[in-house]
Structures are given as structure tokens and as C-alpha cells.
Short mmCIF file of C-alpha atoms and ligand atoms in Angstrom, two decimals:
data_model
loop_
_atom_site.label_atom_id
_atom_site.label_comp_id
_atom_site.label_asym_id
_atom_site.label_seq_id
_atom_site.Cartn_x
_atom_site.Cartn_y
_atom_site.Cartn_z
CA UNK G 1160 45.94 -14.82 3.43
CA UNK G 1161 44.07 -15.54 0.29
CA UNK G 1162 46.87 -17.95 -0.32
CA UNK G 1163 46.01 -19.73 3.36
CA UNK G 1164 42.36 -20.05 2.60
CA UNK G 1165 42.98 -21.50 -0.89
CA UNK G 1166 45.75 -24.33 0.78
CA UNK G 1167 43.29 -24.62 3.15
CA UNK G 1168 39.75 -25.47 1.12
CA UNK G 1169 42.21 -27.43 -0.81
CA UNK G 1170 43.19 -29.68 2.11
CA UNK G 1171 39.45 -29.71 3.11
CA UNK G 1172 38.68 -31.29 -0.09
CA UNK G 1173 41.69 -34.13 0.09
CA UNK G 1174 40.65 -34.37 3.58
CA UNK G 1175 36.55 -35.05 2.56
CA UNK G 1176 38.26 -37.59 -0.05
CA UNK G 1177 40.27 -39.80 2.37
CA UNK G 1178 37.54 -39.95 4.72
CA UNK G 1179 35.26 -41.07 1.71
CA UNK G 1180 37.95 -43.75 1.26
CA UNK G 1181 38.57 -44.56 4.47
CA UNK G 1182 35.10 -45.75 5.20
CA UNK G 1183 34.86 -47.90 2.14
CA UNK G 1184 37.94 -49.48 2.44
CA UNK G 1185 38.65 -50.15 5.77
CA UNK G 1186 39.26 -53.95 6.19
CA UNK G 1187 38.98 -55.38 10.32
CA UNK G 1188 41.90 -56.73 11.72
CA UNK G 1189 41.44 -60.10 13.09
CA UNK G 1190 44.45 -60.96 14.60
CA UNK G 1191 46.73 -59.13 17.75
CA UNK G 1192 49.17 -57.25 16.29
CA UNK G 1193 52.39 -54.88 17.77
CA UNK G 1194 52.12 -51.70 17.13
CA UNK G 1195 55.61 -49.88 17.31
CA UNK G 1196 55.73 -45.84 18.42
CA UNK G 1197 57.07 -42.80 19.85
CA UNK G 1198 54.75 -41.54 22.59
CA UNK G 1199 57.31 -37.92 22.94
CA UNK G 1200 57.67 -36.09 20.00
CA UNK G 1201 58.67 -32.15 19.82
CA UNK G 1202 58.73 -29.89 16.17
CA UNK G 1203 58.26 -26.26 15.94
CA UNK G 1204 55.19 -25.63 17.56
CA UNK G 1205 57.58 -25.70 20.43
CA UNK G 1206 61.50 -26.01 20.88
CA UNK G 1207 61.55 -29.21 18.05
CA UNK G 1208 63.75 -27.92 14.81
CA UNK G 1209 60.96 -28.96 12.22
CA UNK G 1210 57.34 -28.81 11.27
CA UNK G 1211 55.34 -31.73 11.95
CA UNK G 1212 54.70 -33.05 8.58
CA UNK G 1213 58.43 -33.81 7.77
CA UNK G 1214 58.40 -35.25 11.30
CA UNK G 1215 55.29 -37.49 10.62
CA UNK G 1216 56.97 -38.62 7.27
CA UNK G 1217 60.02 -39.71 9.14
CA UNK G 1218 58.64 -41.57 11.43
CA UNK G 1219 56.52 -43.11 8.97
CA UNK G 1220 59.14 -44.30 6.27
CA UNK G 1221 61.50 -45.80 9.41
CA UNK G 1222 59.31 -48.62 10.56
CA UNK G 1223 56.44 -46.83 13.60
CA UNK G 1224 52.88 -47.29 13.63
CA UNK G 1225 52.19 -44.05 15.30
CA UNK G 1226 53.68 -40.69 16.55
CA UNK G 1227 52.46 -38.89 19.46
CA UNK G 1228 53.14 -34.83 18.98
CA UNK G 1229 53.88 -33.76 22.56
CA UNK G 1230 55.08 -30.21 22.19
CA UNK G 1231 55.53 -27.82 25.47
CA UNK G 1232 52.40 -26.89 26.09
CA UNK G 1233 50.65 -26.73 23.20
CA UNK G 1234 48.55 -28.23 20.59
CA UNK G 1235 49.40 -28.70 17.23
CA UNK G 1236 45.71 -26.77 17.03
CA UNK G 1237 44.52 -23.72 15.37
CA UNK G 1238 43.21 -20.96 17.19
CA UNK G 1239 46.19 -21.20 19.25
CA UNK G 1240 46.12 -21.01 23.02
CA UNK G 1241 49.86 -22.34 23.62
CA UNK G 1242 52.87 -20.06 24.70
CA UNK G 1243 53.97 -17.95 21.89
CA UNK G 1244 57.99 -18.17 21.74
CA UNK G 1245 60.29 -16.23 20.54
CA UNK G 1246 60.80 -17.72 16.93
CA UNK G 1247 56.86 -17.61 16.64
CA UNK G 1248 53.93 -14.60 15.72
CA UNK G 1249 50.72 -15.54 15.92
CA UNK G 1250 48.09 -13.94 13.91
CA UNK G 1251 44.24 -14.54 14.08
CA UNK G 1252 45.28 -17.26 15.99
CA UNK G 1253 47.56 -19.50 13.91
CA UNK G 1254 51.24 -19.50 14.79
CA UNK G 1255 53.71 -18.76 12.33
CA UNK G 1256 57.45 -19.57 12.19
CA UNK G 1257 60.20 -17.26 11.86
CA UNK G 1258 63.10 -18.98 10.06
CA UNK G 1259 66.36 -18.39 7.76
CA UNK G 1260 65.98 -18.56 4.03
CA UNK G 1261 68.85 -20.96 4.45
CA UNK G 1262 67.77 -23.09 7.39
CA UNK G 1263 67.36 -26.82 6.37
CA UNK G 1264 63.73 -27.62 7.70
CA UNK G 1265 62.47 -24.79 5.23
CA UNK G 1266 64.49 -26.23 2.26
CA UNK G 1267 63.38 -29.76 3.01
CA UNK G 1268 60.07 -28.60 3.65
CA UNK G 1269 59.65 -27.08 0.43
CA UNK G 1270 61.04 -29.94 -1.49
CA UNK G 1271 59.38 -32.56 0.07
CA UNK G 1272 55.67 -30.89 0.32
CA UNK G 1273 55.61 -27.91 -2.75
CA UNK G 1274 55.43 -24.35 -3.12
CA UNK G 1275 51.68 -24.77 -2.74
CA UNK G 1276 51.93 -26.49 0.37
CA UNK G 1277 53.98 -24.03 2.30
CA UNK G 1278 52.71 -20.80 3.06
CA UNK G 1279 55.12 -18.08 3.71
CA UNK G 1280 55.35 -14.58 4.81
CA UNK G 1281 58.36 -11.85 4.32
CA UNK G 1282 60.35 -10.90 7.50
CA UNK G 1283 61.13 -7.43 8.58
CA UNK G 1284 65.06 -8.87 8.42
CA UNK G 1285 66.09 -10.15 5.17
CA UNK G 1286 67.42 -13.76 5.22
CA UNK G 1287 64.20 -14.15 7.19
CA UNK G 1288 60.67 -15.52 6.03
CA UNK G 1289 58.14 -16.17 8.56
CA UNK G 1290 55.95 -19.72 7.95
CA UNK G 1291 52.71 -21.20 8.89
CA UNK G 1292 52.23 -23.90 10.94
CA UNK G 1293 49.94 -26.36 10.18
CA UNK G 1294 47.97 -27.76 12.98
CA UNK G 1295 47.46 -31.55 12.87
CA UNK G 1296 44.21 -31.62 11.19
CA UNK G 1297 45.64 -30.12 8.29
CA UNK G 1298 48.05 -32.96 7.56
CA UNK G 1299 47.04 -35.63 9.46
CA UNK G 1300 44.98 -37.17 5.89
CA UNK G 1301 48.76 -36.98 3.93
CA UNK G 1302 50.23 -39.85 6.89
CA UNK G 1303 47.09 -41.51 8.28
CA UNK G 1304 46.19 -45.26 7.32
CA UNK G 1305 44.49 -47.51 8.81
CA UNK G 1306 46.03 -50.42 10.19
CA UNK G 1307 49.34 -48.60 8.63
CA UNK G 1308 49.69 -45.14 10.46
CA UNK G 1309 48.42 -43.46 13.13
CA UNK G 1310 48.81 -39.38 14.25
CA UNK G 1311 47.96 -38.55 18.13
CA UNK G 1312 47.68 -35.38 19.40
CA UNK G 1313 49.30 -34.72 22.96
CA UNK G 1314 51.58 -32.03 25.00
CA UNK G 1315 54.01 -32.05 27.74
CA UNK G 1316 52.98 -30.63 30.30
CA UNK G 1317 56.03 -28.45 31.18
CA UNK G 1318 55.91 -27.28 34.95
CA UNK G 1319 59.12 -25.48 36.53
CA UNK G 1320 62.03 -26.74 37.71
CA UNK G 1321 62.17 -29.81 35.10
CA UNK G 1322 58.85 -31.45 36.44
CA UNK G 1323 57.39 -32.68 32.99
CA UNK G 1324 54.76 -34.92 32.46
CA UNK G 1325 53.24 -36.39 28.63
CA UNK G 1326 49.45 -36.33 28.12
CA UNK G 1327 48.14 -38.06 25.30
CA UNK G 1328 45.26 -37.72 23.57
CA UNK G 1329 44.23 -33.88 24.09
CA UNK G 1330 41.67 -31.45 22.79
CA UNK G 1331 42.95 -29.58 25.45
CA UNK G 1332 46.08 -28.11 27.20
CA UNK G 1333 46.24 -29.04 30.50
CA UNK G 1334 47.52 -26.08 32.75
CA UNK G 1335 50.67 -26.49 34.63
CA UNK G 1336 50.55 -26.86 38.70
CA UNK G 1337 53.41 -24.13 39.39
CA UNK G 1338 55.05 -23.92 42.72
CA UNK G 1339 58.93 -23.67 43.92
CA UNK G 1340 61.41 -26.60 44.10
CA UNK G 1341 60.69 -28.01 47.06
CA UNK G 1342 57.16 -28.12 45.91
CA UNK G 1343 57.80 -30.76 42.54
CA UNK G 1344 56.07 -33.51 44.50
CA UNK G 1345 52.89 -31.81 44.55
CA UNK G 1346 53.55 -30.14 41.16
CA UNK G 1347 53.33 -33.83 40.22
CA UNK G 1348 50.54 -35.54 41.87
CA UNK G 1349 48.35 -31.66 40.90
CA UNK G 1350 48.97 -32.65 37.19
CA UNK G 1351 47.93 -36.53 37.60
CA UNK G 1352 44.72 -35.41 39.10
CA UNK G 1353 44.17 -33.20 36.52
CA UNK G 1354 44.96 -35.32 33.95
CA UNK G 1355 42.30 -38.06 35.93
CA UNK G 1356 40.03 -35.18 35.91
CA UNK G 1357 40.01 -34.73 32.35
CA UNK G 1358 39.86 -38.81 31.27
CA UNK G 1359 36.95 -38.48 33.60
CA UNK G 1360 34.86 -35.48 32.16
CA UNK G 1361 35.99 -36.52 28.42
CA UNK G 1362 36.00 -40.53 28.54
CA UNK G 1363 39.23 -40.56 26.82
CA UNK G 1364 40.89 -43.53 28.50
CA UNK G 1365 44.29 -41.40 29.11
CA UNK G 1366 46.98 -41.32 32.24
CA UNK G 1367 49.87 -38.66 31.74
CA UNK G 1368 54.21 -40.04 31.87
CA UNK G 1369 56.14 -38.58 34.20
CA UNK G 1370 58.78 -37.76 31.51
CA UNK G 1371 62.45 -38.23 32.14
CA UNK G 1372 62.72 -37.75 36.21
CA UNK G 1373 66.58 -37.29 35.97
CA UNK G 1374 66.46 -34.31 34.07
CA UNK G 1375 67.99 -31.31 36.16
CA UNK G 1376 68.23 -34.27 38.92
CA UNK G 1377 64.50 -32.99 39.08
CA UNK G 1378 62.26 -36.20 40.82
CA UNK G 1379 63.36 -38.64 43.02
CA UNK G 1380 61.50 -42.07 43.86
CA UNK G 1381 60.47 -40.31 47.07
CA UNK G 1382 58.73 -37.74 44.86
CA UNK G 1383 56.97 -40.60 42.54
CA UNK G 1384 55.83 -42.05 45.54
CA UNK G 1385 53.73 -39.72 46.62
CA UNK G 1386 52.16 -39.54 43.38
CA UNK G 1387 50.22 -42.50 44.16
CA UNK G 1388 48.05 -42.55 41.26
CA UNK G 1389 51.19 -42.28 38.64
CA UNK G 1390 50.69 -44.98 36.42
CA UNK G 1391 53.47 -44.36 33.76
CA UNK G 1392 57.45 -42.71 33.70
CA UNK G 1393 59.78 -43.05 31.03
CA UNK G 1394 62.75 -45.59 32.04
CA UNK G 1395 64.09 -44.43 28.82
CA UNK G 1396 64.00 -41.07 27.17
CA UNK G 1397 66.55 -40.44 24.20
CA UNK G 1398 67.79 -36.64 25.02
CA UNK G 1399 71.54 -36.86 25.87
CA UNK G 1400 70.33 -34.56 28.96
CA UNK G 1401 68.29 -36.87 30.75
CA UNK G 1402 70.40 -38.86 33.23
CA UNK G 1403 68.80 -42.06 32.28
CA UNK G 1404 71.96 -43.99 33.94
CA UNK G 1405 72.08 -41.99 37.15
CA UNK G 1406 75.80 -41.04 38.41
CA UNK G 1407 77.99 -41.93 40.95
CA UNK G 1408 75.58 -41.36 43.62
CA UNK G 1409 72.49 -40.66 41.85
CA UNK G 1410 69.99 -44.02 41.00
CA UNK G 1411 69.29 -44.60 37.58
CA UNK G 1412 65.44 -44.43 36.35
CA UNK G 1413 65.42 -48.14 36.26
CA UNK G 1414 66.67 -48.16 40.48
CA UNK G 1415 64.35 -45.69 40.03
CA UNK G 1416 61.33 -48.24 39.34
CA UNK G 1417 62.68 -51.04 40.99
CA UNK G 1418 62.42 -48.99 44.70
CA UNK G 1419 58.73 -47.27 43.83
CA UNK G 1420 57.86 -50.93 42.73
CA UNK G 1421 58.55 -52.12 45.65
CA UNK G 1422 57.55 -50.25 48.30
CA UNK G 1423 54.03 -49.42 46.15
CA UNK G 1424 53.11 -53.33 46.23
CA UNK G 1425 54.96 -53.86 49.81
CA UNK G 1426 52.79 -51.39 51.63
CA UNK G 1427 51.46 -49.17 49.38
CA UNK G 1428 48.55 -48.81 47.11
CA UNK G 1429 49.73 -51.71 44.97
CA UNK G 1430 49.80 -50.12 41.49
CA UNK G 1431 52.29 -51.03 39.38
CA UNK G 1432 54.30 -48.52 37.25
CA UNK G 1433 54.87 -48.90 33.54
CA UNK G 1434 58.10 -47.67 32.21
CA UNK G 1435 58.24 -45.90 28.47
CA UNK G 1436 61.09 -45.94 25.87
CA UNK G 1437 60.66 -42.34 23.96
CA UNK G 1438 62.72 -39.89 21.83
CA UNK G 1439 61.55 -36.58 23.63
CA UNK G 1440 62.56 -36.22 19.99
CA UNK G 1441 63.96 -32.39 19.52
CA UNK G 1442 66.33 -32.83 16.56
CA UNK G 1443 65.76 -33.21 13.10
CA UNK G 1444 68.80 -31.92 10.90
CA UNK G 1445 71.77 -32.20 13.73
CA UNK G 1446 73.12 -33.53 16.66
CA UNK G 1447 71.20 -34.08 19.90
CA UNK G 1448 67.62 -35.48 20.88
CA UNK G 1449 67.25 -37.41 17.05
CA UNK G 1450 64.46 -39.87 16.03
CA UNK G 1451 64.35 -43.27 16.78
CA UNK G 1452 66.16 -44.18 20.45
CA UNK G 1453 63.46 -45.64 22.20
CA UNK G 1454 59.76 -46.48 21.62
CA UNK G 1455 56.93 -48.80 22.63
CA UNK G 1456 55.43 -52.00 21.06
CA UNK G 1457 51.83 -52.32 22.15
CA UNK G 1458 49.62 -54.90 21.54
CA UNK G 1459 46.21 -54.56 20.57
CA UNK G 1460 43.43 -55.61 17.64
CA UNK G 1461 43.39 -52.51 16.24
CA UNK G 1462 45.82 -49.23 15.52
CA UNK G 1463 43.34 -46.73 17.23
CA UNK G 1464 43.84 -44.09 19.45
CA UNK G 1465 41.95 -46.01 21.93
CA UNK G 1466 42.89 -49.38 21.39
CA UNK G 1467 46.26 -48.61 21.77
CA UNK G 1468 45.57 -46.63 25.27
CA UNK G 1469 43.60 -49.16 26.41
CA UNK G 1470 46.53 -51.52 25.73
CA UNK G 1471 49.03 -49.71 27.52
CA UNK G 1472 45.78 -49.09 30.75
CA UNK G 1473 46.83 -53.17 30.70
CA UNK G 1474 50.63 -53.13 30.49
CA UNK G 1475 50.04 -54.91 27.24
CA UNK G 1476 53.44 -53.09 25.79
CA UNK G 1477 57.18 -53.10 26.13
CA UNK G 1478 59.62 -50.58 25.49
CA UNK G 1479 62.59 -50.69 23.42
CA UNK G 1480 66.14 -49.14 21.83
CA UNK G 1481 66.33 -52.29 19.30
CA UNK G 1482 65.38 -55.45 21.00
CA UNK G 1483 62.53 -57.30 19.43
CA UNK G 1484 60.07 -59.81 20.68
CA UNK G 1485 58.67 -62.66 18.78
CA UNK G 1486 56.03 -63.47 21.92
CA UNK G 1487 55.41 -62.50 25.23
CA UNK G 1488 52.76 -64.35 27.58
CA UNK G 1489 51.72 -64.01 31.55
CA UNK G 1490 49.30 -66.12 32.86
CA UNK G 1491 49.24 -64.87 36.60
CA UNK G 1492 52.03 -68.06 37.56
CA UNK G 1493 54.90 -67.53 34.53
CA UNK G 1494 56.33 -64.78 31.96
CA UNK G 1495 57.34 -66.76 28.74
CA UNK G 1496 59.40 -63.95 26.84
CA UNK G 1497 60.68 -65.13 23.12
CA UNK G 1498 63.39 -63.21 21.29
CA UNK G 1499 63.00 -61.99 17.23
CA UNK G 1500 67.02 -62.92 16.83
CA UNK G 1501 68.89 -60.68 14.43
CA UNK G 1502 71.91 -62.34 13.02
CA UNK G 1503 75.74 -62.79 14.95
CA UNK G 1504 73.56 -60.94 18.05
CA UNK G 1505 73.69 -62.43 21.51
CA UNK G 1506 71.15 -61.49 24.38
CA UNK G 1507 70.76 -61.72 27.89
CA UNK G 1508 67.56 -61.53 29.36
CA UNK G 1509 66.97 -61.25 33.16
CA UNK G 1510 64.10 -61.67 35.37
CA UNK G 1511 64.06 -59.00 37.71
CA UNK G 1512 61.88 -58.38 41.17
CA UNK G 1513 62.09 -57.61 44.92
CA UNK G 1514 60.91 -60.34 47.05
CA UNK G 1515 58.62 -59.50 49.68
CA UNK G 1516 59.90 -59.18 53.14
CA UNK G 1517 63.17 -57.34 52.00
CA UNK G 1518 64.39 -53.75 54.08
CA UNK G 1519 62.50 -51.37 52.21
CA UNK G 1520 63.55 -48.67 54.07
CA UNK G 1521 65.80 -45.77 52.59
CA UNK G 1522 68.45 -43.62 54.01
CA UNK G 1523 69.74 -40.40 52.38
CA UNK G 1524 72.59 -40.82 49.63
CA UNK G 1525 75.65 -39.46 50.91
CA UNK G 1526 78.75 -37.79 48.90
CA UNK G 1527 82.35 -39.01 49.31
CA UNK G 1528 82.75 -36.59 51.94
CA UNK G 1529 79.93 -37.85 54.34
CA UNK G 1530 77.65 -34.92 53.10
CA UNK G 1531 73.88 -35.84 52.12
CA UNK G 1532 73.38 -34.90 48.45
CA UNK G 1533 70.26 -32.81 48.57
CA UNK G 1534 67.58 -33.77 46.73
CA UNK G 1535 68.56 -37.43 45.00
CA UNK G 1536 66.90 -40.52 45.96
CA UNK G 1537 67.64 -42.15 48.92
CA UNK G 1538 70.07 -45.20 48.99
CA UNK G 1539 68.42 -49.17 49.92
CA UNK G 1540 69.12 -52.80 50.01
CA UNK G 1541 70.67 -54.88 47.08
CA UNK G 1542 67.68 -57.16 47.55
CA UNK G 1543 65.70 -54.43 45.54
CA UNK G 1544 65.41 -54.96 41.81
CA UNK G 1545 67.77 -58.20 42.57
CA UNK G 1546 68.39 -60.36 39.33
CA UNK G 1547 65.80 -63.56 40.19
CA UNK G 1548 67.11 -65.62 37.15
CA UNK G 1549 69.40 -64.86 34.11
CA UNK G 1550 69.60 -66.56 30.83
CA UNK G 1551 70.91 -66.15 27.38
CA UNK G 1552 68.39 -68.37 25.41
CA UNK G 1553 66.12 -66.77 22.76
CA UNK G 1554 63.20 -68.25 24.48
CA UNK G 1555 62.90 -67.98 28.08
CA UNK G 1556 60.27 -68.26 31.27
CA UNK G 1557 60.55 -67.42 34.86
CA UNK G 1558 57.84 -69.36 37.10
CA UNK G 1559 56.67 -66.73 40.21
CA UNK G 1560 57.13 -68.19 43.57
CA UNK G 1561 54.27 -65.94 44.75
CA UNK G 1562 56.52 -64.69 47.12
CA UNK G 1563 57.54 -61.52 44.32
CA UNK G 1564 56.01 -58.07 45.00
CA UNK G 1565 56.77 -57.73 41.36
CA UNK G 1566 58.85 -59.33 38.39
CA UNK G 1567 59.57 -57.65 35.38
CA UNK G 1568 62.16 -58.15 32.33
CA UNK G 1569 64.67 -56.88 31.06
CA UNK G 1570 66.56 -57.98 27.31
CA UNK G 1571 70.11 -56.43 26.36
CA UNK G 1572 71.64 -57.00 23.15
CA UNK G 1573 75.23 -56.81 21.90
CA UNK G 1574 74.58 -55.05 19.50
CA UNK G 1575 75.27 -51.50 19.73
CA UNK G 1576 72.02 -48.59 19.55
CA UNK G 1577 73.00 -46.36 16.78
CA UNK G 1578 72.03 -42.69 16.31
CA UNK G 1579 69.96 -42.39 13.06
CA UNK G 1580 70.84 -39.20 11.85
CA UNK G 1581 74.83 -38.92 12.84
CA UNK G 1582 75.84 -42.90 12.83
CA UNK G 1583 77.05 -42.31 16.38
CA UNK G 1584 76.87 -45.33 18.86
CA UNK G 1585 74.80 -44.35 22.05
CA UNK G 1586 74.55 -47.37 23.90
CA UNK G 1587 73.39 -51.07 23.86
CA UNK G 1588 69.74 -51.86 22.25
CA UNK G 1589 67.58 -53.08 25.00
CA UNK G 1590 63.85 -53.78 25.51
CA UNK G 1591 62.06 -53.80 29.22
CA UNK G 1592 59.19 -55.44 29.93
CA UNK G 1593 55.89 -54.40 32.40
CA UNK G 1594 56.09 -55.15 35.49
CA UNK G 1595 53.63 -58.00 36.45
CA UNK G 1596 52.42 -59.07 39.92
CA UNK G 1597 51.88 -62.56 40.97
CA UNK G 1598 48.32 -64.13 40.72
CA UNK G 1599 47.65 -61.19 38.21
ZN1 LIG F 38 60.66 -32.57 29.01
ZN1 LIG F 39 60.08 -33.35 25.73
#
């Protein structure tokens, strides 16, 4: 322990020198700039496969602005009020790591950060050490740079039966709702409101992400629906597990958005949803969820927590898997998108809304046998989410007809997304924009 309290007045001191710096250095940023990040990060404070420095460093040295730590219920916080797993001991309230001698986060983690960095205790079992974990105010000084790089402290809040939702910007965990499977509707809209609940009491201008609603074939749009104050979902999360492209009979998360689109701004409570591109990053050293699938580009002055949640409060973001933007204007009347080009890459970018007056209405998804598949989104008109205009120029505008409940974007590249750790191709890079309604 006397090793603990030496690393730690040690970081206190670095930590007391970097804020010295900070506030004599820091320059104002006078232009609008796009901030690229991953809003879904996991490490070993939950089921992740490293500690959050290496993770931090990684995301840093491979082009983001800022990282998001949203481990399972949790805080990367000392004391310690999170689930204690199996692989973890907590003692006087920091959570320690049980590990192989051999496994490659601790032989990374000791080359990249020092024997004084890492503190370690023996295992009953030998091959076995057990390891601190360092809550984010420990490190955060080693990454953080202003206007460079940016650490943000969330969870995921990780009901049953695959209802997950992201929270960002916590100095608390938020409890789960609980409740059977027929009950994941109101697990969702319980969370929301207590996520509302909290941005109200704290002032922290933060809305939770329905995370990856084809997981275990967990939501359907019926289910988002009547989470009527459900601002964001992830139209892209990078675990292989996820569903993302629906199946034969089960919508995709982008059907998804099109149908709770449209029937919100039809008849509903006309809020538009905002779709994320994450990681839910889990793996670090092998195959699986591995950094940098999908992320965000937001646009704000500044790279602070708040300017960049107040960005995304205004759908001032896009997601991607690869596709850059150069610009990206609405004035209430058109969408002018422009394309960064990469070289020998075509794209096709399509304009994509529901006009009003189409057959909203939904009837259950059958099998090829006649039989309703039980819980799955229903199945609706062509005429939602229809293709308005298509073009394969780098610069491109769609004029609104007012008639649109909604138009929103979508850019696909030819060139393949490629796995960062294994080389593996995993799809086709691809950026969507917000949603925007007309006159707005
Ligand atoms: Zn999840
Ligand atoms: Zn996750």
C-alpha cells in the first residue's frame, strides 16, 4: 500500500503541474472545428481486456479527439460502488485486477507506463498477480490537452435482457430499471427519465443512447417509440454481435430510424432521433469488438465536455466507419453535404426521408411459414426511409419540398472498413448524417 500512496502523491504532483500549465497556456479557439470520437468504450473496470490508460493512448495516437469510458455499470472512480466481477477484488474501495503473468495487457502495460506506474499484488495461484486500477483522475493529466484530447467519464447502463443504454458525463452510476422481457419498453423510457432527472438536478447538459437495439433481438421500433423522450440510439455499434444489418425478417437499426422517424414527426411528439457510430469497444489484443469501427464528428468551438454535448443537444454531428466530410450546412430549406475525397474512392450519397401522408401503419413481421416472429419490429410501406435523390458527386444538396417529415443522409464509400487490429475487412466505410426537419 505504501507503494499506492507513493504512485499516488506522485500523480498528485504531475497532476498540480499540468493544471499549472494548463491555465497559462491555454490558447481560445476561434474557429468551428470537428471533433472526431468514440462515445462507447469498455476496459477492465468491466468486461473490456485492458486498463484504461493503454486504451486512452490508443485512441489518442489513431486520429480521436476524445474517448468516452462507458464500462457496465461503473465508474472508472475510486471508492468503488460498481459490480465487483469475477476477475476483480476490491479493497478499501479500489478495484484490483486479477490477471496472468503472461497475459498481454499486463506486459504492454508495464512497458508502455513503468514498473513505477503499475502497482501489483501476488495471487494466491501462481501465474497470477492481482493489479490496480486506476480510476480516471489518476491518468486523465498523462492524455488530456486542450484543443488536442479530451477524457469523459460515462457507463452503460446495463439492464436485463440486452436493454443497454450510454450515459455520458457521470459522477454518478445511474441504477438500472429491472423488470422481465416483456417489460424492456419501460426498462427503457425508466432509464431516460432518470437520466433527465439527473441533467436536471446536476446541469450537466446530458441525454443517455439507447445502445445497439439488435443485440439479443432486444428493442424493436415499437419499443423506441414509446420512449418518447429518447433522443439518441446507435445506428452503428462495432461488436460483431449487434445485428446492425437486421436478418431476413428482422429491420436493420437504420429501418429502425427511418419508421420511429416517421411516425414521431407524423403524429407524434416530433423529436427527432440522432443515430451514433461507436466501438462498444471490448477488445484490445484479439479478435472481436476492436477500436476504431465507428465514431462521431461533432462540431463545436471548443473540445469540452460541454461544448461537445451541447453540439450533439443540436444534431451538430455525424457518424462514421471512414467517410469524411469537408462541409455540411442546413439552413431550414437545403442540406449542402461536401465530401473530403480519398484517392481512386467513389461515393454515393443519398438523401433519405418519408414524405408525409405515407401508411404509417405496421403489421407484425411474419416467418416463411405464416408465423409472427415474436418480438421484432413490425413490417411497413416502402415509402418509409424511401431514397428522395441519389448522387455520386463529391459535393451535393437536396432542396426540402416541405412536404418531408424528415430528410437525413447517408454517404457509402467503396472502399472497404478495415479492422485495425486483425486487417480483416468488415464492411463498407460509411458516414450518416442527422436527421433534419423542414423549416428547422
Ligand atoms: Zn451493451
Ligand atoms: Zn458496451
Amino acid at each position: 500500500m505504501k507503494k499506492v500512496l507513493s504512485a499516488y502523491l506522485k500523480y498528485l504532483f504531475s497532476a498540480l503541474m499540468v493544471l499549472a500549465l494548463a491555465s497559462s497556456c491555454q490558447t481560445a479557439v476561434d474557429e468551428t472545428n470537428w471533433w472526431r470520437g468514440n462515445m462507447h468504450t469498455h476496459t477492465f473496470w468491466s468486461d473490456g481486456d485492458d486498463f484504461p490508460e493503454p486504451v486512452a493512448k490508443w485512441y489518442r495516437n489513431n486520429g480521436y479527439d476524445f474517448l468516452v469510458f462507458t464500462d457496465h455499470n461503473i465508474l472508472l472512480e475510486t471508492p468503488t460502488t460498481g459490480p465487483v466481477r469475477g476477475s476483480h477484488r476490491l479493497i478499501d474501495g479500489e478495484l484490483w485486477q486479477r490477471l496472468s503473468t503472461d497475459h498481454p495487457a499486463i506486459i504492454k502495460y508495464r512497458e508502455f507506463f513503468g514498473e513505477d506506474w503499475v502497482d501489483i499484488l501476488p495471487d494466491e495461484e501462481e501465474g497470477y498477480l492481482q493489479v490496480r486500477l486506476r480510476p480516471l483522475d489518476e491518468f486523465r493529466f498523462m492524455f488530456e490537452e486542450p484543443d488536442s484530447f479530451m477524457l469523459m467519464m460515462g457507463n452503460e447502463i446495463t439492464d436485463q435482457h440486452a436493454v443497454h443504454l450510454l450515459a455520458f458525463h457521470q459522477d454518478e452510476v445511474i441504477p438500472t430499471a429491472g423488470g422481465n422481457e416483456d417489460e424492456r419498453a419501460d426498462m427503457i423510457r425508466e432509464i431516460v427519465s432518470r437520466v433527465d432527472e439527473y441533467r436536471e438536478r446536476t446541469g450537466r447538459n446530458t441525454y443517455p443512447a439507447l445502445a445497439h437495439p439488435n443485440f439479443r433481438w432486444a428493442v424493436t421500433e415499437e419499443m423506441i417509440l414509446e420512449a418518447e423522450d429518447l433522443r439518441y440510439f446507435e445506428v452503428y455499434n462495432g461488436h460483431p454481435a449487434v445485428n446492425n444489418e437486421g436478418d431476413e425478417f428482422r429491420a436493420c437499426t437504420e429501418r429502425m430510424w427511418d419508421i420511429v422517424l416517421s411516425k414521431r414527426l407524423e403524429r407524434g411528439n416530433g423529436k427527432l432521433l440522432y443515430g451514433f457510430a461507436t466501438d462498444d469497444t471490448h477488445r484490445y489484443h484479439s479478435e472481436g469488438a476492436t477500436p476504431g469501427r465507428g465514431w462521431v464528428m461533432v462540431r463545436s468551438e471548443d473540445l469540452t465536455v460541454e461544448s461537445i454535448l451541447d453540439a450533439i443537444d443540436n444534431g451538430d454531428f455525424y457518424s462514421s466507419t471512414g467517410v469524411v466530410l469537408s462541409g455540411l450546412e442546413y439552413n431550414g430549406n437545403q442540406i449542402r453535404v461536401e465530401i473530403e475525397p480519398e484517392e481512386g474512392v467513389t461515393y454515393t450519397t443519398e438523401f433519405i426521408g418519408t414524405m408525409s401522408g405515407v401508411d404509417l401503419t405496421g403489421k407484425p413481421t411474419l416467418d416463411g411459414e405464416g408465423n409472427e416472429i415474436h418480438n421484432t419490429t413490425g413490417t411497413y410501406s416502402e415509402e418509409i426511409g424511401k431514397v428522395l435523390a441519389v448522387t455520386n458527386d463529391l459535393s451535393s444538396s437536396y432542396t426540402l419540398t416541405g412536404d418531408e417529415l424528415y430528410v437525413r443522409v447517408k454517404i457509402t464509400s467503396s472502399a472497404n472498413q478495415v479492422d485495425r487490429i486483425t486487417g480483416e475487412v468488415i464492411g463498407r466505410q460509411v458516414a450518416w448524417i442527422q436527421p433534419v426537419k423542414p423549416g428547422i
